[in-house]
Short mmCIF file of C-alpha atoms and ligand atoms in Angstrom, two decimals:
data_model
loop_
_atom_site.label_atom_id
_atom_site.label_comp_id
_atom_site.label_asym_id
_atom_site.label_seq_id
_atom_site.Cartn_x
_atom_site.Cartn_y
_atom_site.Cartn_z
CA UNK J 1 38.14 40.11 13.99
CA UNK J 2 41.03 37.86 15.37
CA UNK J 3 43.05 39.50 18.11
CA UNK J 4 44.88 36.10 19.01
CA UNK J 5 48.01 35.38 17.23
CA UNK J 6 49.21 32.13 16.97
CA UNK J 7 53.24 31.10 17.39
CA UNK J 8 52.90 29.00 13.64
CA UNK J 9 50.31 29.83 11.02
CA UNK J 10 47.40 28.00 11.06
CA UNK J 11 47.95 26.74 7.77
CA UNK J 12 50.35 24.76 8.87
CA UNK J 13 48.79 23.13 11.85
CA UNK J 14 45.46 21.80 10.27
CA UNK J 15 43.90 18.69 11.50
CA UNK J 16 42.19 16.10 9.42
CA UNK J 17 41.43 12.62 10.66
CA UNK J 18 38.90 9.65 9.96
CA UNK J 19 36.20 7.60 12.19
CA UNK J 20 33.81 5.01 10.39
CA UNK J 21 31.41 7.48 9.06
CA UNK J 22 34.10 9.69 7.06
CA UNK J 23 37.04 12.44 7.72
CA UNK J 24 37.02 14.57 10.46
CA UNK J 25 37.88 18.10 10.14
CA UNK J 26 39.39 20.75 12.76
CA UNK J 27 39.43 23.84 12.10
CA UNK J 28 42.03 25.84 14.19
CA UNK J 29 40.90 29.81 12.67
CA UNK J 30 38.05 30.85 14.98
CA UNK J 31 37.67 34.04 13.81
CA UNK J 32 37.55 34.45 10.39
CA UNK J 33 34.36 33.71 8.60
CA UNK J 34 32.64 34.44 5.30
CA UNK J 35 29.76 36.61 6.40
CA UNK J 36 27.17 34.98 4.58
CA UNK J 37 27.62 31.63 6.71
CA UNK J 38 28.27 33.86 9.84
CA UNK J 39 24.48 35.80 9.29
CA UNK J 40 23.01 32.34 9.09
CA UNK J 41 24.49 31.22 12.30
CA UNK J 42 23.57 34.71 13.76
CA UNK J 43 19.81 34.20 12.63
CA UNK J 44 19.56 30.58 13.34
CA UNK J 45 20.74 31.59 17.35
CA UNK J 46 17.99 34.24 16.84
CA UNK J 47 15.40 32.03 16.03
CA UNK J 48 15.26 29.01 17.90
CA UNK J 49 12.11 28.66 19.18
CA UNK J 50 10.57 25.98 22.10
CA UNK J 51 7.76 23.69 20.39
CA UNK J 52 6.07 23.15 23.36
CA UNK J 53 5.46 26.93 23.82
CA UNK J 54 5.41 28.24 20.94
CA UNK J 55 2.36 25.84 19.45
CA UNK J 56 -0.78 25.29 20.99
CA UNK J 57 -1.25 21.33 21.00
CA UNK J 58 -4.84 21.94 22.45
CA UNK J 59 -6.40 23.13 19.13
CA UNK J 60 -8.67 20.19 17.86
CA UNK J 61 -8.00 17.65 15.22
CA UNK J 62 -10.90 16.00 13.59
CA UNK J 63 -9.32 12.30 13.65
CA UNK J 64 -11.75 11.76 10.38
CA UNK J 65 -10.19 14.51 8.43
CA UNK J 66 -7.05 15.52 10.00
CA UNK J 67 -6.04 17.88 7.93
CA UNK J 68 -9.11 19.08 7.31
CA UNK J 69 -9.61 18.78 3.29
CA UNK J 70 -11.80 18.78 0.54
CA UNK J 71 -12.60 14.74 -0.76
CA UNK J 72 -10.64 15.87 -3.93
CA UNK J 73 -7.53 16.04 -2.02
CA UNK J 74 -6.98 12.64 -1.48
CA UNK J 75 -5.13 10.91 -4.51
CA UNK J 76 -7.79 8.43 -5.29
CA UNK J 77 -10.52 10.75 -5.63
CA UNK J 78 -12.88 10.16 -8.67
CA UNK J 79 -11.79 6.09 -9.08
CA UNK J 80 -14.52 3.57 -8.72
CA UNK J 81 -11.70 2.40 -5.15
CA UNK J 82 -12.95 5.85 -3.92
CA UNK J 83 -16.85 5.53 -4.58
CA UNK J 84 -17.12 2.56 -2.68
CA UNK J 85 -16.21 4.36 0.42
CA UNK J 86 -18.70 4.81 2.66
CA UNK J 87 -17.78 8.07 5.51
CA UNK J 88 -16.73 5.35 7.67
CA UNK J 89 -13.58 4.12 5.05
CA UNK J 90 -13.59 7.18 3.88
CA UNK J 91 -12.69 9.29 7.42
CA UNK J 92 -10.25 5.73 8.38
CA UNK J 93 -8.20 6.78 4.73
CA UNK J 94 -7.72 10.48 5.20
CA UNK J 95 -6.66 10.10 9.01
CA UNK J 96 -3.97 7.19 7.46
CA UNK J 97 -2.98 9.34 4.60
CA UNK J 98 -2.25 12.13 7.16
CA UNK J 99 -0.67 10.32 9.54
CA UNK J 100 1.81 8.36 6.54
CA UNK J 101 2.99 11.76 4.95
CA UNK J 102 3.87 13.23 8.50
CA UNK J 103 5.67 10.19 9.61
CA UNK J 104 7.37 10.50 6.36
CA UNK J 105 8.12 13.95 7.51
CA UNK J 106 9.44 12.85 10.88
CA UNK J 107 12.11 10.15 9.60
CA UNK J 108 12.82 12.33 7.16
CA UNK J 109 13.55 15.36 9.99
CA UNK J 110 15.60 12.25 12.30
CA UNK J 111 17.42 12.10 8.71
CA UNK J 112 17.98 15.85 8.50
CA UNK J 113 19.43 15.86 12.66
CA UNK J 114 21.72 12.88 11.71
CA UNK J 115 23.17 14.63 8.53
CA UNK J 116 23.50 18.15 10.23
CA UNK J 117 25.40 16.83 13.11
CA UNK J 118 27.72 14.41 10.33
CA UNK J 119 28.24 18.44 8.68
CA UNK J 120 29.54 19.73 11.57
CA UNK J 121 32.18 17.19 11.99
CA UNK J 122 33.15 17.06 8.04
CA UNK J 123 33.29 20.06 6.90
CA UNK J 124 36.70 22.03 7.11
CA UNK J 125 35.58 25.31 7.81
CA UNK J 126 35.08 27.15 11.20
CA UNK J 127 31.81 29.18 9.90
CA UNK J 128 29.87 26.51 8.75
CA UNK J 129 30.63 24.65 11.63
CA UNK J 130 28.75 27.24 13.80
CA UNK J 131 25.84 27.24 11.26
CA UNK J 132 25.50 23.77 11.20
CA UNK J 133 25.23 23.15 14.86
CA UNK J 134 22.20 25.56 14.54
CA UNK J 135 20.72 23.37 12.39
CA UNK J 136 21.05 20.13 14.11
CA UNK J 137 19.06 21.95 17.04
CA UNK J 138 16.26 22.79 14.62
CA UNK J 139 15.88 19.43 12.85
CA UNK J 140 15.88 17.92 16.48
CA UNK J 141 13.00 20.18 17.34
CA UNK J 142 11.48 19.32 13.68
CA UNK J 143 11.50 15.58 15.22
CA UNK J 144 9.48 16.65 18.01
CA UNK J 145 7.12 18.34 16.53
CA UNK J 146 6.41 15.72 14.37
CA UNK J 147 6.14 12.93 16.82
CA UNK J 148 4.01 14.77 18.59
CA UNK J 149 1.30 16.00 16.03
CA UNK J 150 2.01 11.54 15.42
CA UNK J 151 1.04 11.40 19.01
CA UNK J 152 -2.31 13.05 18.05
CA UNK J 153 -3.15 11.44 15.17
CA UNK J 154 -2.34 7.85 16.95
CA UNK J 155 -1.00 6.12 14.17
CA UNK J 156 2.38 5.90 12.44
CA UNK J 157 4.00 4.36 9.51
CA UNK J 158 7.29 3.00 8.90
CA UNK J 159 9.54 5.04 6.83
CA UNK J 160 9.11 4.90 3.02
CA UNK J 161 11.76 2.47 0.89
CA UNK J 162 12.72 4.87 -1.26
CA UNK J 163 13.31 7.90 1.25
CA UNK J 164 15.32 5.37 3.04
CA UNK J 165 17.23 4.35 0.24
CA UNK J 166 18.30 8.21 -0.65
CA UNK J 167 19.13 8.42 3.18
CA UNK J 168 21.14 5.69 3.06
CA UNK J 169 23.04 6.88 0.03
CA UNK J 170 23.70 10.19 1.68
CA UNK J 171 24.49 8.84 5.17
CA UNK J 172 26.96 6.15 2.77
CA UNK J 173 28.73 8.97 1.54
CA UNK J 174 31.93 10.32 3.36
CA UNK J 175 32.09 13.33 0.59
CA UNK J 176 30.94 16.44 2.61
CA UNK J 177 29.33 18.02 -0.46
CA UNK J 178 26.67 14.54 -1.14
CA UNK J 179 25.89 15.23 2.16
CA UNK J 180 24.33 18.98 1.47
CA UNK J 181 23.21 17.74 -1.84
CA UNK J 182 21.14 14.61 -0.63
CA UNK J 183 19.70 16.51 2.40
CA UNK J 184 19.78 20.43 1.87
CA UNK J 185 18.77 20.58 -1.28
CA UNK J 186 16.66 17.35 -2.70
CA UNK J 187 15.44 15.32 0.67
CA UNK J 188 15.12 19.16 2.02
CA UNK J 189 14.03 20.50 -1.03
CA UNK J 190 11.24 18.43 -1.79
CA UNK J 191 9.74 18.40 1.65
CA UNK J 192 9.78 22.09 1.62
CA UNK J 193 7.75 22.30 -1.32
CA UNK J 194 5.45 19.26 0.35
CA UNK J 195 5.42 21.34 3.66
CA UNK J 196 4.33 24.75 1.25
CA UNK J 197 1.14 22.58 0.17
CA UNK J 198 0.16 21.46 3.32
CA UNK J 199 0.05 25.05 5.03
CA UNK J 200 -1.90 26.87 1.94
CA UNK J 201 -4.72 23.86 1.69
CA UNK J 202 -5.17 22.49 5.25
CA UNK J 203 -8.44 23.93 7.07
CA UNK J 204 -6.75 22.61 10.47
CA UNK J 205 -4.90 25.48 12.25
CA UNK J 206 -2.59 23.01 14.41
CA UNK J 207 -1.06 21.70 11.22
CA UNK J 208 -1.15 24.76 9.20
CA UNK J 209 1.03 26.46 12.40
CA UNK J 210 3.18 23.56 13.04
CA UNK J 211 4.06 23.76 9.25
CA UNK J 212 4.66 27.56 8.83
CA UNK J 213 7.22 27.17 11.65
CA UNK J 214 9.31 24.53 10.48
CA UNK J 215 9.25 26.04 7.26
CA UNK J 216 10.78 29.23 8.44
CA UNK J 217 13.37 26.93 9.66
CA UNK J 218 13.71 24.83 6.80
CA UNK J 219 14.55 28.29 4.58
CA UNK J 220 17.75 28.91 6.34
CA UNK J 221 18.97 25.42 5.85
CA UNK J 222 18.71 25.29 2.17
CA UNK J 223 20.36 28.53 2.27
CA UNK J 224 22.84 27.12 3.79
CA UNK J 225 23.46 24.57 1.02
CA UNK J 226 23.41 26.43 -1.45
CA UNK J 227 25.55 29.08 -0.52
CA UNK J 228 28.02 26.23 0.31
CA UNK J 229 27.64 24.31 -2.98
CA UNK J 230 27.52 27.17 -4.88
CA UNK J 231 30.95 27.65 -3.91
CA UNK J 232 32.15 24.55 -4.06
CA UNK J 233 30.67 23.00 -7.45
CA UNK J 234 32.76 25.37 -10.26
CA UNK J 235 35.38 24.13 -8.78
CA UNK J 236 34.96 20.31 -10.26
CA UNK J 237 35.52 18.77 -12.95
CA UNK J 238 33.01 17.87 -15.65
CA UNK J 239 33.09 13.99 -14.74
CA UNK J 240 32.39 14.97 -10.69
CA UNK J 241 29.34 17.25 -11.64
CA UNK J 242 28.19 14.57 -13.72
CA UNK J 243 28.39 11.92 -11.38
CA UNK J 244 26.19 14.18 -9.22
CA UNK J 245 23.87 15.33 -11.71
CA UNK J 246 22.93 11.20 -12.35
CA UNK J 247 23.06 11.17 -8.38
CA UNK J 248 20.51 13.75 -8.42
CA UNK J 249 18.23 12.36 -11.82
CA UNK J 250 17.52 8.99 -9.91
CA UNK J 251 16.83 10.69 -6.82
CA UNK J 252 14.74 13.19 -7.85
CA UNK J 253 12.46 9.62 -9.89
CA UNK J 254 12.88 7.93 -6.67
CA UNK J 255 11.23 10.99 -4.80
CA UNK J 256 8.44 11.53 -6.94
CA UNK J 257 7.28 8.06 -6.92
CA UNK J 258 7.54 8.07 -3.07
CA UNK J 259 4.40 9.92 -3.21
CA UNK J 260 2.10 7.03 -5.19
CA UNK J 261 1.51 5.98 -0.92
CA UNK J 262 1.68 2.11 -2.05
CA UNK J 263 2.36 1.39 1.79
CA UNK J 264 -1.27 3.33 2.49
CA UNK J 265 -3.13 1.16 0.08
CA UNK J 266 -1.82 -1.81 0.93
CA UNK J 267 -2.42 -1.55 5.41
CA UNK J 268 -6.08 -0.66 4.31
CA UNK J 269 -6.78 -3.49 2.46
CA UNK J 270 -7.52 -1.48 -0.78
CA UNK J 271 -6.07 -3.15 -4.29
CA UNK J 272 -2.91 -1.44 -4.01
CA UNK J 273 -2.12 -2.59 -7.77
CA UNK J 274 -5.76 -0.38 -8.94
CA UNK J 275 -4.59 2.43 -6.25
CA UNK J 276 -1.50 3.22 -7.50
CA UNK J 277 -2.52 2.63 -11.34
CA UNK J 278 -4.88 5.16 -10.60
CA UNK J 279 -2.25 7.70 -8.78
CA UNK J 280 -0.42 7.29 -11.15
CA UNK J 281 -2.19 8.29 -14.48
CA UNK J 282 -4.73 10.99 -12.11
CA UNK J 283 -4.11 14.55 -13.75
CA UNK J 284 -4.53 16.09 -10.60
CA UNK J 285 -1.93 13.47 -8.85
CA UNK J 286 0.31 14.19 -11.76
CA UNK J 287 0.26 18.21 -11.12
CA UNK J 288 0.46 17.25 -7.16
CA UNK J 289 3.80 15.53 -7.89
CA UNK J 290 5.60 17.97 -10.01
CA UNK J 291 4.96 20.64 -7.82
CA UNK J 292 6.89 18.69 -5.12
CA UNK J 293 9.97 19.74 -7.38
CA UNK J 294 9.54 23.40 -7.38
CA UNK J 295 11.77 24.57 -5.08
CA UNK J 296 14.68 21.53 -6.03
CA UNK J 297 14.74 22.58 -9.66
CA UNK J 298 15.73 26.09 -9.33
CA UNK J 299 17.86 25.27 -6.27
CA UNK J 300 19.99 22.91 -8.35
CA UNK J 301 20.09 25.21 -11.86
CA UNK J 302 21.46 28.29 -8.97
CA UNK J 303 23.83 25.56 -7.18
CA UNK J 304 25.21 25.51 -11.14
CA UNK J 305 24.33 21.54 -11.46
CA UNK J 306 21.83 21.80 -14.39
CA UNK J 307 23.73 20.00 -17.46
CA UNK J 308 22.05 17.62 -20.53
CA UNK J 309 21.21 14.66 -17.63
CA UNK J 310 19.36 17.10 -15.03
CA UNK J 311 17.64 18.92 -17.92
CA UNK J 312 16.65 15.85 -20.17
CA UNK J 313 15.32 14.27 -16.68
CA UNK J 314 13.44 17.28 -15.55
CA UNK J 315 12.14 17.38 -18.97
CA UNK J 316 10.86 13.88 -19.10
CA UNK J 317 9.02 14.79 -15.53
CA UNK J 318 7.45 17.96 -16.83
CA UNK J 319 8.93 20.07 -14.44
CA UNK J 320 11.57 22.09 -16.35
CA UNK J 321 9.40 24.94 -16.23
CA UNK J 322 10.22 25.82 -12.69
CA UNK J 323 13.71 26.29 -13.46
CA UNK J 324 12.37 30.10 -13.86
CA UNK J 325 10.68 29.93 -10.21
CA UNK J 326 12.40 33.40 -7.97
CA UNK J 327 13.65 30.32 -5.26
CA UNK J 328 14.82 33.64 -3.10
CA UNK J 329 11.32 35.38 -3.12
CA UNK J 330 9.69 31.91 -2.26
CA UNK J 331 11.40 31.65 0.61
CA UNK J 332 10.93 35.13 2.04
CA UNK J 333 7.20 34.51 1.15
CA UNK J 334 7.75 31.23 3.48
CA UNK J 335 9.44 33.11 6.26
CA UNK J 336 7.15 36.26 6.03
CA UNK J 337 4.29 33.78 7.09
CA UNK J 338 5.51 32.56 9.85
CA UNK J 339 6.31 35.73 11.37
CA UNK J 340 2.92 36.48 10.34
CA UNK J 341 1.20 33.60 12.50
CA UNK J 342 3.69 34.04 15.16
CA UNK J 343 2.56 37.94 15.49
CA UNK J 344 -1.17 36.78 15.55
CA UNK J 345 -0.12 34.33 18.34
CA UNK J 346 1.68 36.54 20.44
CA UNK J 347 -1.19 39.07 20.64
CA UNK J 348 -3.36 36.57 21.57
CA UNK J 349 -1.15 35.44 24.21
CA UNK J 350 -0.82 38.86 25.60
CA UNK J 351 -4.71 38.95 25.12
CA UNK J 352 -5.67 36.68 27.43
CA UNK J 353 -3.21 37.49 30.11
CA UNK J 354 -4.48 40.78 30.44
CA UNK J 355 -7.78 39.18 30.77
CA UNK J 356 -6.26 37.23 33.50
CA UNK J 357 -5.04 40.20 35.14
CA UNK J 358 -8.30 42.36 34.84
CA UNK J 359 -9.90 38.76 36.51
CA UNK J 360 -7.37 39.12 39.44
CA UNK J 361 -8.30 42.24 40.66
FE1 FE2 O 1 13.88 20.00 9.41
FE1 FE2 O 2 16.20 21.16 7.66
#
């Protein structure tokens, strides 16, 4: 509730300008803010957390197995490329395979900081302004936590050509709305649903933790997006929602394919040409991949961007079907488990310092 009064209306006093990476947006009304964007901002203050604190980097990491999975986890399970492995090639692939998807996750999360911080300069409005600067806290902690876990695993990989490609499409776009799209809701979207697998197979409690925390995270943001584009697309007209419905089609292709790990093959001297043959015809690869989409394709039928091209391309991917996933009890599920492990961590904490104290005396 405003209790300043300004000597014009605000309305009349706006400020847009430009800089190289698009329009610039002040926002003189402090005060007034939808209360859906303002109870984001208000949880996202609540819930900043400290990564060094909150996770315990001493739990072990078996460098063979990272991630501690069955042998029918790893995509080229089953093909004569995998039967020739003794446990020697066999521990080198799953400890590159881990460490490629999570530095896939960590330029992905630089992505994330560099798009949250472009929102809060584009976008007009006071409220999401506040929101956003929330986020670009998080993602920058998402980077951290990342390049540490990295730091354990000792290796790194270069980020994938076609994440960078939707990155630089996004980051290329001075429209604030591509901006949500491209991050919050596919590059977001899809690495939620990646995250989501991760946590519920992984026998290693460092990166089940890790994961359930920057998922809790990761719910508010697409929350964000689509409570802003949800808004915001009605409003256009049928040749704007189709340019960003064949935005999203090739995207959403370009994603999926990310995930054949060509660049994983390839560094280990495997015959990337009879790897990613074999990824790519696997049954169980092809259920891996279209599960990536299951949070993207109801986000983008509730965001109201689900016309012939989305539908015909989800089609063709066999993932329609999840246009019918609850996206809203997902994500509670999501943030439910985190509070869950963060509960179980707490009481150990408080555990062992009243062992401490009963040692003391
Ligand atoms: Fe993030
Ligand atoms: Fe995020």
């Amino acid at each position: 509730m405003t209790t300043k009064r300004y000597v014009l209306p605000v309305e009349l006093t706006g400020w847009k300008t430009k800089d190289d990476t698009g329009e610039v947006h002040f926002s003189w009304d402090y005060d007034s803010g939808r209360e859906k964007m303002l109870n984001l901002y208000d949880k996202g203050k609540r819930r900043q957390w400290d990564a060094q604190i909150r996770i315990d980097w001493s739990e072990t990491i078996d460098i063979d197995n990272p991630l501690g999975t069955e042998d029918h986890f790893v995509p080229i399970w089953g093909s004569p490329m995998f039967d020739k492995l003794d446990a020697k090639g066999l521990g080198e692939l799953k400890l590159h395979l881990a460490s490629w998807q999570f530095s896939q996750f960590l330029h992905g999360e630089q992505g994330a900081l560099i798009c949250a911080s472009k929102i809060v300069q584009n976008v007009p409005d006071m409220d999401s302004k506040y929101y956003a600067a929330t986020q670009v806290m998080d993602e920058a902690r998402h980077v951290e936590v990342y390049s540490t876990y990295l730091n354990k695993l000792g290796i790194a990989y270069p980020i994938n050509p076609n994440l960078r490609s939707i990155l630089d499409d996004v980051l290329n776009d001075s429209r604030w709305d591509m901006t949500y799209l491209g991050m919050q809701v596919l590059i977001e979207g899809l690495a939620l649903a990646a995250f989501g697998m991760i946590r519920n197979m992984t026998g290693n409690k460092l990166a089940r933790d890790l994961t359930a925390y920057v998922m809790q995270d990761e719910a508010r943001h697409v929350a964000f997006g689509r409570n802003a584009l949800r808004d915001y697309y009605p409003n256009l007209t049928e040749a704007e929602r189709q340019e960003r419905e064949e935005f999203c089609a090739e995207a959403c292709i370009a994603m999926r394919d990310r995930f054949l790990a060509n660049e994983v093959w390839s560094n280990l001297g495997l015959d990337t040409k009879e790897c990613v043959q074999w990824v790519n015809e696997s049954e169980s690869q092809i259920a891996f991949r279209s599960l990536l989409f299951t949070r993207i394709v109801p986000i983008l039928k509730d965001i109201g961007l689900f016309g012939k091209t989305m539908r015909d391309t989800f089609e063709k991917m066999g993932v329609l079907g999840f246009a019918e996933v609850d996206i809203d009890q997902i994500m509670d599920e999501d943030d439910q488990l985190a509070s869950e492990i963060d509960k179980a961590r707490v009481a150990d904490v408080d555990k062992t310092v009243a062992l401490g104290a009963l040692e003391d005396l």
